[in-house]
CSV table of C-alpha atoms and ligand atoms in Angstrom, one decimal:
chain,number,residue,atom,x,y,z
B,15,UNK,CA,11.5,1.9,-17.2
B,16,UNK,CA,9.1,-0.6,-19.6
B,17,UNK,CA,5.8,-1.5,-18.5
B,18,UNK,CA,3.8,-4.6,-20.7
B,19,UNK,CA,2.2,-2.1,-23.1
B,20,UNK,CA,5.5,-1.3,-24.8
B,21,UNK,CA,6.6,-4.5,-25.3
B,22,UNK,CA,6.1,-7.2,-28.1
B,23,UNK,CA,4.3,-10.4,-25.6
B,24,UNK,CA,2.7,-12.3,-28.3
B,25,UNK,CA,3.7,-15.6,-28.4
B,26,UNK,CA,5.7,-15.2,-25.5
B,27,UNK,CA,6.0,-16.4,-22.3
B,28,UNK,CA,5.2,-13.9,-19.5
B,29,UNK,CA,6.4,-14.3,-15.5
B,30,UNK,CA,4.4,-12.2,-13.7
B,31,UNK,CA,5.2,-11.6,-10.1
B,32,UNK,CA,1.8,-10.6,-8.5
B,33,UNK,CA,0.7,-10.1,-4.8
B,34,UNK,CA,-1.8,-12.5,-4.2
B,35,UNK,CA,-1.5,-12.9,-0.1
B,36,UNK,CA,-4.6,-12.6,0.3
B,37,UNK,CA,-6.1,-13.7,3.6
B,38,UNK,CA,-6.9,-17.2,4.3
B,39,UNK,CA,-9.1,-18.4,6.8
B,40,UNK,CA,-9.1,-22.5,6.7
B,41,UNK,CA,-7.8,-22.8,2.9
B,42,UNK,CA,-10.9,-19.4,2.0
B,43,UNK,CA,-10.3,-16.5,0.3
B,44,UNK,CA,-11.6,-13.9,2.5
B,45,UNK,CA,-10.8,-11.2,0.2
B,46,UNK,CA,-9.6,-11.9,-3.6
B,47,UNK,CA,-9.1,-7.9,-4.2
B,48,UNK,CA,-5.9,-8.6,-4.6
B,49,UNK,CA,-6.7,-11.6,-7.3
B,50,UNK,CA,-9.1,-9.1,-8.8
B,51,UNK,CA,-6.8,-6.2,-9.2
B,52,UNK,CA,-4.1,-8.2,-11.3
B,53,UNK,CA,-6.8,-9.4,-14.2
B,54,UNK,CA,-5.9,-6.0,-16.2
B,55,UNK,CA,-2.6,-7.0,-16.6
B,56,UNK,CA,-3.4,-10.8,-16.8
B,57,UNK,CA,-6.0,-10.5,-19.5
B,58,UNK,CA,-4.1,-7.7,-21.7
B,59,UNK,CA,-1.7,-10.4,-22.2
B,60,UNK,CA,-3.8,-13.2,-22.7
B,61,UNK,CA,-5.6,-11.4,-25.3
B,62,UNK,CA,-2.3,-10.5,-27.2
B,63,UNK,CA,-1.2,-14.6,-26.8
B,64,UNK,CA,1.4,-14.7,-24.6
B,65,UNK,CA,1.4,-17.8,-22.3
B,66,UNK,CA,1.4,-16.8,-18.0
B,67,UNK,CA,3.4,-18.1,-15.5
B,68,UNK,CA,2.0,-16.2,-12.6
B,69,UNK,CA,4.5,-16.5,-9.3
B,70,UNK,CA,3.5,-14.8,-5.8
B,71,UNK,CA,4.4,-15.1,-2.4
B,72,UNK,CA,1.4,-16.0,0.4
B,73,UNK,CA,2.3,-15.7,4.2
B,74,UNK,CA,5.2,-16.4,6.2
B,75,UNK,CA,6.3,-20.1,5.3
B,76,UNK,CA,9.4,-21.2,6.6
B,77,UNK,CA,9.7,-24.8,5.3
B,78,UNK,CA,8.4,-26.0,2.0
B,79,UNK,CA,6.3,-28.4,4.1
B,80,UNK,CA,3.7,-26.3,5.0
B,81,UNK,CA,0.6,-26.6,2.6
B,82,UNK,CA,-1.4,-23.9,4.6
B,83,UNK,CA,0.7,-21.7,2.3
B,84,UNK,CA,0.0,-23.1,-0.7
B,85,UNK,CA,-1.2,-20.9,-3.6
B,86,UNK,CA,-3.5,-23.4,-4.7
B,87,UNK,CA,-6.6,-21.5,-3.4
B,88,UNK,CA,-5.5,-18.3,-5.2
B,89,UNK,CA,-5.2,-20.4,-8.5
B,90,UNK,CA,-8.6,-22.0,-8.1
B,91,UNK,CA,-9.9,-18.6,-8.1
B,92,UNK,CA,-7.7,-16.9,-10.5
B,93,UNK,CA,-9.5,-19.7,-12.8
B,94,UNK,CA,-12.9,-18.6,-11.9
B,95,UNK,CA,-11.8,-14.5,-12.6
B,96,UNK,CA,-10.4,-15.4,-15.8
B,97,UNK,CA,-12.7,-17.9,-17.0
B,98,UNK,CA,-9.8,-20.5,-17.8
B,99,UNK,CA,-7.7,-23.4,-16.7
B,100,UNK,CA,-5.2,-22.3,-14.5
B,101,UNK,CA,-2.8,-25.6,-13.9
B,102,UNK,CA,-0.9,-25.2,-10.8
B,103,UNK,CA,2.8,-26.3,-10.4
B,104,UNK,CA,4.0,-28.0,-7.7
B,105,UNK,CA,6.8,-26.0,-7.0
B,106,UNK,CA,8.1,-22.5,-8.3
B,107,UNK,CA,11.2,-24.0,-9.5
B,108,UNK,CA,12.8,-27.3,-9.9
B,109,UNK,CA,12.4,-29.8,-12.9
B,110,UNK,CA,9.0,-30.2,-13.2
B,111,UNK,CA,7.9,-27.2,-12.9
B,112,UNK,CA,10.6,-26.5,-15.8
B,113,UNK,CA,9.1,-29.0,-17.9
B,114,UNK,CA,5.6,-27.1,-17.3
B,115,UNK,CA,6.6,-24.4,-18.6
B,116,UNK,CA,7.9,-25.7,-22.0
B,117,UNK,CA,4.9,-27.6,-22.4
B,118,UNK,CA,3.1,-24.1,-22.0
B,119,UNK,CA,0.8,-22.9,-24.9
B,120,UNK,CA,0.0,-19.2,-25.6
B,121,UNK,CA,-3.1,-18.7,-23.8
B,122,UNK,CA,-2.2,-21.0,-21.2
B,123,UNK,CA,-2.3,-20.0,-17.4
B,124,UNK,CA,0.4,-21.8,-15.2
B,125,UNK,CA,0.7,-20.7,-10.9
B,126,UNK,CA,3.8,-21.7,-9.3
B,127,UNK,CA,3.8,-22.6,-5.7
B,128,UNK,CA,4.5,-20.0,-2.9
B,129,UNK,CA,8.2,-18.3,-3.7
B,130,UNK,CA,9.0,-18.4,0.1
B,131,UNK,CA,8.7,-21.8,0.4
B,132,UNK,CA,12.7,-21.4,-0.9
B,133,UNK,CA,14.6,-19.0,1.1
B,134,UNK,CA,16.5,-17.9,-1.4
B,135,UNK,CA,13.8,-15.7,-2.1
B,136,UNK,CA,14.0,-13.2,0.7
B,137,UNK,CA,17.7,-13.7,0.7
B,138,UNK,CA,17.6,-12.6,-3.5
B,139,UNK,CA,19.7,-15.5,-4.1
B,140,UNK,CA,21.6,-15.8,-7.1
B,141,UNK,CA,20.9,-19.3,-8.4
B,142,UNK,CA,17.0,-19.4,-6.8
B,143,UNK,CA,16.8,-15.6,-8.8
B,144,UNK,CA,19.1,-17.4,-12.4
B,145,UNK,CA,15.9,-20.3,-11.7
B,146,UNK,CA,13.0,-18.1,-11.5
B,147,UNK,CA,14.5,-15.8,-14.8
B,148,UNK,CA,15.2,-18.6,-17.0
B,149,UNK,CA,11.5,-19.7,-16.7
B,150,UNK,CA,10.2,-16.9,-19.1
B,151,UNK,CA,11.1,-14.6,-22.1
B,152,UNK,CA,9.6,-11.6,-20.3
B,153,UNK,CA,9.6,-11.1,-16.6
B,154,UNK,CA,6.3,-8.6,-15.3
B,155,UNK,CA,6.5,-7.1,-12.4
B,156,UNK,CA,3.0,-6.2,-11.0
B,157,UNK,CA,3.5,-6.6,-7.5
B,158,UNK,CA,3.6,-2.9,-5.8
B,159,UNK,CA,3.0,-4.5,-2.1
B,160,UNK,CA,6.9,-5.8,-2.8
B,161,UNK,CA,8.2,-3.0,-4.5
B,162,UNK,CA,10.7,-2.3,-1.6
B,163,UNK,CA,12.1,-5.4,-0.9
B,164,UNK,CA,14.9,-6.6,-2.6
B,165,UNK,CA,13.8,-10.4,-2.8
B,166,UNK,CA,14.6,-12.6,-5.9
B,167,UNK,CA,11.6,-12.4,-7.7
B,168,UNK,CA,11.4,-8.8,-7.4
B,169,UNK,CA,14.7,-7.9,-7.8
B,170,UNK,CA,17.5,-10.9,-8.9
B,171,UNK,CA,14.6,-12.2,-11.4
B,172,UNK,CA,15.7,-9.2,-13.4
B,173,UNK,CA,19.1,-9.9,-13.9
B,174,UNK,CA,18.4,-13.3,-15.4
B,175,UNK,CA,15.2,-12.8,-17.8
B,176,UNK,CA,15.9,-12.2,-21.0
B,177,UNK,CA,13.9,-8.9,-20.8
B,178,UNK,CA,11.5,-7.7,-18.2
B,179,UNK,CA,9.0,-4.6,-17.7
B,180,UNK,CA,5.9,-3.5,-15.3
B,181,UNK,CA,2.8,-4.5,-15.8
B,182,UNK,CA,-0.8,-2.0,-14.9
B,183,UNK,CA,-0.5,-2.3,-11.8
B,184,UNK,CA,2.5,-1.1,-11.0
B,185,UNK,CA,2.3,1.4,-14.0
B,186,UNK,CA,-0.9,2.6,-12.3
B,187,UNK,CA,1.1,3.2,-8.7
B,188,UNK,CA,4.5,4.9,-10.4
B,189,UNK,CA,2.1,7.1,-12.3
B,190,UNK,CA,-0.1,8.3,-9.5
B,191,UNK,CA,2.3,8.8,-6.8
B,192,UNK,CA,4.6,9.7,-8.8
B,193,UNK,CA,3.0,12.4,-9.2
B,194,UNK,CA,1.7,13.2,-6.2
B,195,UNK,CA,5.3,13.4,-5.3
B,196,UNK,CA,6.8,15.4,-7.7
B,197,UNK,CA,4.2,17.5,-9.5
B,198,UNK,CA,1.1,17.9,-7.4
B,199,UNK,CA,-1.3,20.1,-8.6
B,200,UNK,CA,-2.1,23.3,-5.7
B,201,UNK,CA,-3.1,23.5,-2.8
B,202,UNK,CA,-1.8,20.1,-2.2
B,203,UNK,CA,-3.1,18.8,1.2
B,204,UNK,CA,-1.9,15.9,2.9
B,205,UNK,CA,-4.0,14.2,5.7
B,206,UNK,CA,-1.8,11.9,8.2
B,207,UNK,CA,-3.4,9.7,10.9
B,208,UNK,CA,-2.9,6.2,12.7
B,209,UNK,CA,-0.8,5.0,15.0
B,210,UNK,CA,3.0,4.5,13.5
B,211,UNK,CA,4.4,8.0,14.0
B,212,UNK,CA,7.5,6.5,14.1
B,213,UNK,CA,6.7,5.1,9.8
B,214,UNK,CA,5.2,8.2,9.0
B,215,UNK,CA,7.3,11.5,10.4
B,216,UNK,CA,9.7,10.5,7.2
B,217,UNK,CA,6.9,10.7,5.1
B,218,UNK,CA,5.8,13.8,6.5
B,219,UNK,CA,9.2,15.3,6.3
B,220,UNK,CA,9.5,14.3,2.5
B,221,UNK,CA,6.9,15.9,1.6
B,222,UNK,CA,6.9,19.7,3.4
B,223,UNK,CA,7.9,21.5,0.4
B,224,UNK,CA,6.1,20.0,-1.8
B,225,UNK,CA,2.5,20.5,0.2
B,226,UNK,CA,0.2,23.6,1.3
B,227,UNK,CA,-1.1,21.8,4.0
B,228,UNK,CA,-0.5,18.8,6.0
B,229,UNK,CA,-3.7,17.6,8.2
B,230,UNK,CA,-2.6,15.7,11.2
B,231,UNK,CA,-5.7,13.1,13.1
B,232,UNK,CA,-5.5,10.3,15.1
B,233,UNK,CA,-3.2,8.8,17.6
B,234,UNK,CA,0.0,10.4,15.2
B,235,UNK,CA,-2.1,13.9,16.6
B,236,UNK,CA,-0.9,13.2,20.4
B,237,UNK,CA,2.4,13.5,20.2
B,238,UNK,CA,2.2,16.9,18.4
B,239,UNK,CA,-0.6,17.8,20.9
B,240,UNK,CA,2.3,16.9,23.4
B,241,UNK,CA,5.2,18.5,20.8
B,242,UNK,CA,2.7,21.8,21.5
B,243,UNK,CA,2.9,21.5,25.6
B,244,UNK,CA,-0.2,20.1,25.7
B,245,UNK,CA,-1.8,17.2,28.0
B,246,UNK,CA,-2.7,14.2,26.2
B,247,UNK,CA,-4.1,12.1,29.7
B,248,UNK,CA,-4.0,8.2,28.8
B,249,UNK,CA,-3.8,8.7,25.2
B,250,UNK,CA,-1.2,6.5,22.8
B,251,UNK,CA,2.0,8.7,22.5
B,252,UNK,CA,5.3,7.9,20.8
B,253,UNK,CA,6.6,9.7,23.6
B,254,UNK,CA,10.5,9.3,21.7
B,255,UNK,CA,9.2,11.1,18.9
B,256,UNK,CA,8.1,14.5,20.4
B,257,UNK,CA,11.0,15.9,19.6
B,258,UNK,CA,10.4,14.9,15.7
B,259,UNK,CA,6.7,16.7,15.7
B,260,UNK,CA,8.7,19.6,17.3
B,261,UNK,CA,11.4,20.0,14.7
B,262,UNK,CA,8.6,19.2,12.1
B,263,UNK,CA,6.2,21.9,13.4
B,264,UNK,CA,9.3,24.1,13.3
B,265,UNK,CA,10.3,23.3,9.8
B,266,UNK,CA,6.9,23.9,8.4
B,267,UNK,CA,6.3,27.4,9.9
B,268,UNK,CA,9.6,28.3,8.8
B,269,UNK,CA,8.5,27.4,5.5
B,270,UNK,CA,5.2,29.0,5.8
B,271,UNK,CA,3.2,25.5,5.4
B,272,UNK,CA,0.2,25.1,7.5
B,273,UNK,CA,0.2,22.1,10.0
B,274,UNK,CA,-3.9,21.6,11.1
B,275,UNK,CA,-4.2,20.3,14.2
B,276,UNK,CA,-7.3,18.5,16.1
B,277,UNK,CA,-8.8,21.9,18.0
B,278,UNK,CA,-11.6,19.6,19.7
B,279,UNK,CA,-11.6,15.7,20.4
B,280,UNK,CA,-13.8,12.7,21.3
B,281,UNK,CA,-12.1,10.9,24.9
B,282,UNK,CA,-13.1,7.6,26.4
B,283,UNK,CA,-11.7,5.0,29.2
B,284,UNK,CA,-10.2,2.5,26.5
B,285,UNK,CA,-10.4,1.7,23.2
B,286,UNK,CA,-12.3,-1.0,23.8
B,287,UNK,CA,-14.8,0.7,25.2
B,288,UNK,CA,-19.2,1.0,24.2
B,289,UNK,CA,-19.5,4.9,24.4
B,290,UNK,CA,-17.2,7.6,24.6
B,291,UNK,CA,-17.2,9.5,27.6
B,292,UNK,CA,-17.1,13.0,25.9
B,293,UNK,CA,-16.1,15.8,23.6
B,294,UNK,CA,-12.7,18.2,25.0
B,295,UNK,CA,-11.2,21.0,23.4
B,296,UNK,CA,-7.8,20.2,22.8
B,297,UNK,CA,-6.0,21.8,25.9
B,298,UNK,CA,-7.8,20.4,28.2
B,299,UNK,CA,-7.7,16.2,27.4
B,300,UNK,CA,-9.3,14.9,30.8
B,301,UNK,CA,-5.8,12.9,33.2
B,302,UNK,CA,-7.6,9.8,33.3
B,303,UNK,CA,-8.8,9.1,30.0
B,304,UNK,CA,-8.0,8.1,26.5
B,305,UNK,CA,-8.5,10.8,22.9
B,306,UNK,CA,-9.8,8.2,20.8
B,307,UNK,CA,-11.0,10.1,17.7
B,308,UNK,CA,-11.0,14.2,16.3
B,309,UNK,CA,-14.0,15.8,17.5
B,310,UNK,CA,-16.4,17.5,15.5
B,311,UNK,CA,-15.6,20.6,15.5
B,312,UNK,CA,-12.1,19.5,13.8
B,313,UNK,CA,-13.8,18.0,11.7
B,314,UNK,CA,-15.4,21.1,10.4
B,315,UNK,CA,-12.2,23.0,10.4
B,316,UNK,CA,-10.6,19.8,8.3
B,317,UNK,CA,-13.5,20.2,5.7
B,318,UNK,CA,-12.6,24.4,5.3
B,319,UNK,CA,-9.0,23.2,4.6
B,320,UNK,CA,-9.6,20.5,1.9
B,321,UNK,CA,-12.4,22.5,0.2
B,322,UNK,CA,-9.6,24.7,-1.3
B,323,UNK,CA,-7.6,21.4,-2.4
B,324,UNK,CA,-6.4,20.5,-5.9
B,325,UNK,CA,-4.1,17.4,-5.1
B,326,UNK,CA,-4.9,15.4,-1.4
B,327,UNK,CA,-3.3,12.8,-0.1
B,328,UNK,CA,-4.2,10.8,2.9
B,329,UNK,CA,-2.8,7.8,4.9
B,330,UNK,CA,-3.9,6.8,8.6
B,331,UNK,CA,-7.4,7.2,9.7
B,332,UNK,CA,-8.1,10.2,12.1
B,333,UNK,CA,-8.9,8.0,15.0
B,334,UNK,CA,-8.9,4.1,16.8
B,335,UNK,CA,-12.2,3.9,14.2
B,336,UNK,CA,-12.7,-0.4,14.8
B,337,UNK,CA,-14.4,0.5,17.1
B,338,UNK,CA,-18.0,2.7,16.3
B,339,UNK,CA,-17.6,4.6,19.4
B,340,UNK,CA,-14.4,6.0,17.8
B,341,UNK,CA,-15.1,6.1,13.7
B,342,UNK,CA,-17.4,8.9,13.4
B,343,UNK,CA,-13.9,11.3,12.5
B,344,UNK,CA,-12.5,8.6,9.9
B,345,UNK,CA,-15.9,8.4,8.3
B,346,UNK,CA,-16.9,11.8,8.0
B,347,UNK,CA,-13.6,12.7,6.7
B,348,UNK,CA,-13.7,9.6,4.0
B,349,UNK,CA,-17.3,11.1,2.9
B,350,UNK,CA,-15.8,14.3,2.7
B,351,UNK,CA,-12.5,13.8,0.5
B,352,UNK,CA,-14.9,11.3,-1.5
B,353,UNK,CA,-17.1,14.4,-1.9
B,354,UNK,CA,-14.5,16.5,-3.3
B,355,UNK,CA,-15.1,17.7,-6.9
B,356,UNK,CA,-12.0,18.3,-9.8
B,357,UNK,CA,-9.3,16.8,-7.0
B,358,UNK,CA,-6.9,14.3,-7.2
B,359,UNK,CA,-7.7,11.9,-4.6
B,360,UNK,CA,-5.0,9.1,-3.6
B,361,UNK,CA,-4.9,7.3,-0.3
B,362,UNK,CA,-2.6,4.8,1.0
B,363,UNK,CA,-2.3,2.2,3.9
B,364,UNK,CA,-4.4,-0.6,4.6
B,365,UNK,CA,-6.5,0.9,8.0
B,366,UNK,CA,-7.5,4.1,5.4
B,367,UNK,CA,-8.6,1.5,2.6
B,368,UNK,CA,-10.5,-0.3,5.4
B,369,UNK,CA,-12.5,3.0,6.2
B,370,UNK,CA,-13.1,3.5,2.6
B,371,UNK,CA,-14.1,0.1,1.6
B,372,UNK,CA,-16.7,0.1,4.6
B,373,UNK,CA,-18.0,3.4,3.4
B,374,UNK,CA,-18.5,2.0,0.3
B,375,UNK,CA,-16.5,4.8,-1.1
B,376,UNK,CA,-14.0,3.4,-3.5
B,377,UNK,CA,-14.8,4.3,-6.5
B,378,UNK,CA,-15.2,7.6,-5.3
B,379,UNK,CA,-11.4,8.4,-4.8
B,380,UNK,CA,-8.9,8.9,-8.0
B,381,UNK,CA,-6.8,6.4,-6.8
B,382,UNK,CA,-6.5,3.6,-4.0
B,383,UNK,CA,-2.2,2.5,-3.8
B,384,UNK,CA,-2.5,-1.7,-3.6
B,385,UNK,CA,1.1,-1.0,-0.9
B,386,UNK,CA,1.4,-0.5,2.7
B,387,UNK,CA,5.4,-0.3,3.4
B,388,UNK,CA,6.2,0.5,0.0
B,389,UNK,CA,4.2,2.9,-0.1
B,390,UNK,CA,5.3,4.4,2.7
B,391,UNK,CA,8.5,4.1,1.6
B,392,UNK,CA,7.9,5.7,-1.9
B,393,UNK,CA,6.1,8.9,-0.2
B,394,UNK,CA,9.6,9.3,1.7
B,395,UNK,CA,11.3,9.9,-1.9
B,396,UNK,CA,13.2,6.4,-1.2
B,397,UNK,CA,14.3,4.4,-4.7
B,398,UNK,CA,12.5,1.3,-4.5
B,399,UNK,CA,14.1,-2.1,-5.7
B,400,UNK,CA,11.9,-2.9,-7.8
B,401,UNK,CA,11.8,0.2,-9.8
B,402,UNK,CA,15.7,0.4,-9.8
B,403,UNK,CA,15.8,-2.9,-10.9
B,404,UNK,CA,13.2,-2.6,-14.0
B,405,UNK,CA,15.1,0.6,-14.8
B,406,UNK,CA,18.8,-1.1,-15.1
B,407,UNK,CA,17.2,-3.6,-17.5
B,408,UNK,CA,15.6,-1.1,-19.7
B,409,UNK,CA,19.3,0.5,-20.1
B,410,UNK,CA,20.8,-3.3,-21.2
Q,2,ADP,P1,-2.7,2.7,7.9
Q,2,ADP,O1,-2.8,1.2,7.9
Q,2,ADP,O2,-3.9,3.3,7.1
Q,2,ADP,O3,-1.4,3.2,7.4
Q,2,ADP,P2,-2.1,2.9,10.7
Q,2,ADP,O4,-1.8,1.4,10.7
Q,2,ADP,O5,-1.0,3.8,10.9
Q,2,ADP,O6,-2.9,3.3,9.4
Q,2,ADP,O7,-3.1,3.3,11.8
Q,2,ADP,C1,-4.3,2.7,12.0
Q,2,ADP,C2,-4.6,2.4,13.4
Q,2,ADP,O8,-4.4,3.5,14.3
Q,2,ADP,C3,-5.9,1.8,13.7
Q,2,ADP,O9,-5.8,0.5,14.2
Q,2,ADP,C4,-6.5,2.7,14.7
Q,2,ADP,O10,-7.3,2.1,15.7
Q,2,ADP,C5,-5.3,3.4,15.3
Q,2,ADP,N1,-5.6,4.7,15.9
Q,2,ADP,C6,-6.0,5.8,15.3
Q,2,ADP,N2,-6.2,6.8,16.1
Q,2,ADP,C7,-6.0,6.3,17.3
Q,2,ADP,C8,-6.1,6.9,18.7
Q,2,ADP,N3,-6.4,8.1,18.9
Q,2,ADP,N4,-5.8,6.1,19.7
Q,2,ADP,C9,-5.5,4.8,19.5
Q,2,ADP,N5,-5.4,4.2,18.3
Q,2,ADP,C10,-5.6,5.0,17.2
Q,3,MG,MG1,-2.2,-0.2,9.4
């Protein structure tokens, strides 16, 4: 596989599919991170004068007549970040926007209009993927959040360019967990949490020979308190996945891999409510209430196991932390990680990143992944379509 810094740009014209579906409240920007974390890429090949044509999708569209979706915003801000025009197309294909695109200097910043505003993007369709490719010399992909879908501009695209490659981002994401997957420095400790057992088992599963030490917190925690025979009152259960954490909890002591989990934890009436009602140890979970977070005592017991850690990876926050009653185990367990000294740090999934971010721990942790599903889907060793596809083009 290419990625941008191997490849001659200058004078050329770049498509770069980036994920900028970034939340929107009224036409605002809540959150331009995602704007923010494509400028390495962006400006790279700016400097090196190659012209952009910069394509994204934003939302759920299902008609082209929908102009909540427009990209317009993202362009508008995009110029700000880069401190250039950025004309915006009124379309992503079609020809006008054709006609754009020749008139395109190096240096020159171009957005096309939302890609799902055709459905021949989720579809991968031939003649809408044959569009998007003959747009550009060199395709960049630098959209992780899509790596696993197989939508045109993500996959077809690469068929039609002339020559295509990754750009930081996604060098950034194939390089961390890439290694995180298959050459992880020891004692390698994974932290799981949240609420999807059913996304995450996989993951889990994936990675048992690889780790030391898989750390298991929040709601995912219930159903292997309930795998052990134990109570779990009120709390969220995948109740069809029991047997999974069973077979799981089996498979890793046959292995002789340590699964950690919660020995002590924080109940209340609902998740929505002010206080929680008390601390429990873990085999006695009041009937009538909810576990909400880990309770400090696992929490201590957590911090034993990741002080020995080389490599740790985490992904789902140890418990239903919106709500303050209920973050005090996410937090404490973000501070700790951050605090960790000569350890590679990585941490997927959007809930974790929101723990972090409110922290204000960031910059504190080796590497944040930009993908929810496809990250999810590369920690279960799956090939994902976009990295398949930038491969097959490196081998034409
Ligand atoms: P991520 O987005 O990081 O992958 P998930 O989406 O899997 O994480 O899980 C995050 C969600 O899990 C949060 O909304 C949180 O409230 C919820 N959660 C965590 N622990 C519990 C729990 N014990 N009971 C109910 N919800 C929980
Ligand atoms: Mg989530």
């Amino acid at each position: 596989m290419k990625f941008i810094d191997q490849m001659d740009i200058n004078g050329q014209k770049l498509l770069v599919r980036v994920d900028y579906n970034v939340p929107l409240k009224e036409g605002v920007i809540q959150d331009a991170h995602r704007i923010r974390a494509s400028l390495a890429t962006l400006n790279y090949a700016l400097e090196r004068g190659a012209a952009l044509i910069i394509c994204s999708h934003l939302g759920r569209p299902t008609t082209r007549h929908e102009p909540e979706f427009s990209l317009l915003p993202t362009a508008v801000r995009l110029a700000e970040l880069l401190g250039r025009k950025v004309k915006m197309a009124p379309d992503c294909v079609g020809s006008e926007v054709t006609g754009m695109v020749q008139a395109l200097k190096p240096g020159q910043v171009l957005m096309l209009e939302n890609l799902r505003y055709h459905a021949g993007e989720k579809r991968n369709d031939h003649e809408f993927s044959k569009q998007l490719g003959a747009l550009a010399d060199i395709y960049v992909n630098d959209a992780f959040a899509v790596a696993h879908r197989a939508h045109a501009s993500v996959v077809g695209v690469v068929e039609y360019a002339p020559a295509s490659c990754g750009g930081f981002l996604l060098k950034k994401e194939w390089e961390y967990l890439g290694q995180v997957l298959t050459d992880p420095q020891h004692p390698y400790v994974v932290i799981s949490g949240g609420a999807k057992m059913s996304t995450k088992i996989d993951v889990l599963n994936a990675l048992l020979d690889k780790t030391d030490d898989i750390i298991i917190g929040g709601a995912m925690a219930n159903t292997f308190l309930l795998a052990r025979g134990y109570q779990v009152g009120q709390s969220l259960v995948e109740k069809l996945r029991v047997r999974d954490a069973v077979e799981l909890l089996e498979k890793a002591s046959g292995k002789g891999k340590k699964i950690h989990l919660p020995v002590d934890l924080t109940f209340g009436q609902g998740i929505h409510s002010l206080t929680a009602l008390g601390v429990c140890r873990s085999d006695v979970i009041p009937q009538d209430s909810m576990v909400l977070d880990i309770g400090p005592e696992t929490i201590t017991q957590f911090k034993t196991v990741l002080a020995k850690a080389k490599t740790v990876l985490w992904n789902g926050p140890m418990g239903a932390f919106e709500n303050p009653a209920f973050a005090r185990g996410s937090r404490e367990l973000a501070q700790i990680v951050a605090g960790l000294d000569d350890v590679l740090t990585i941490v997927g999934g959007g809930d974790t990143n929101v723990v972090i971010k409110s922290e204000n721990l960031s910059d504190q942790f080796s590497f944040i992944s930009t993908g929810g599903g496809s990250f999810m889907a590369f920690m279960e060793g799956k090939e994902l379509p976009a990295f398949k596809a930038l491969k097959e083009s490196a081998k034409r």
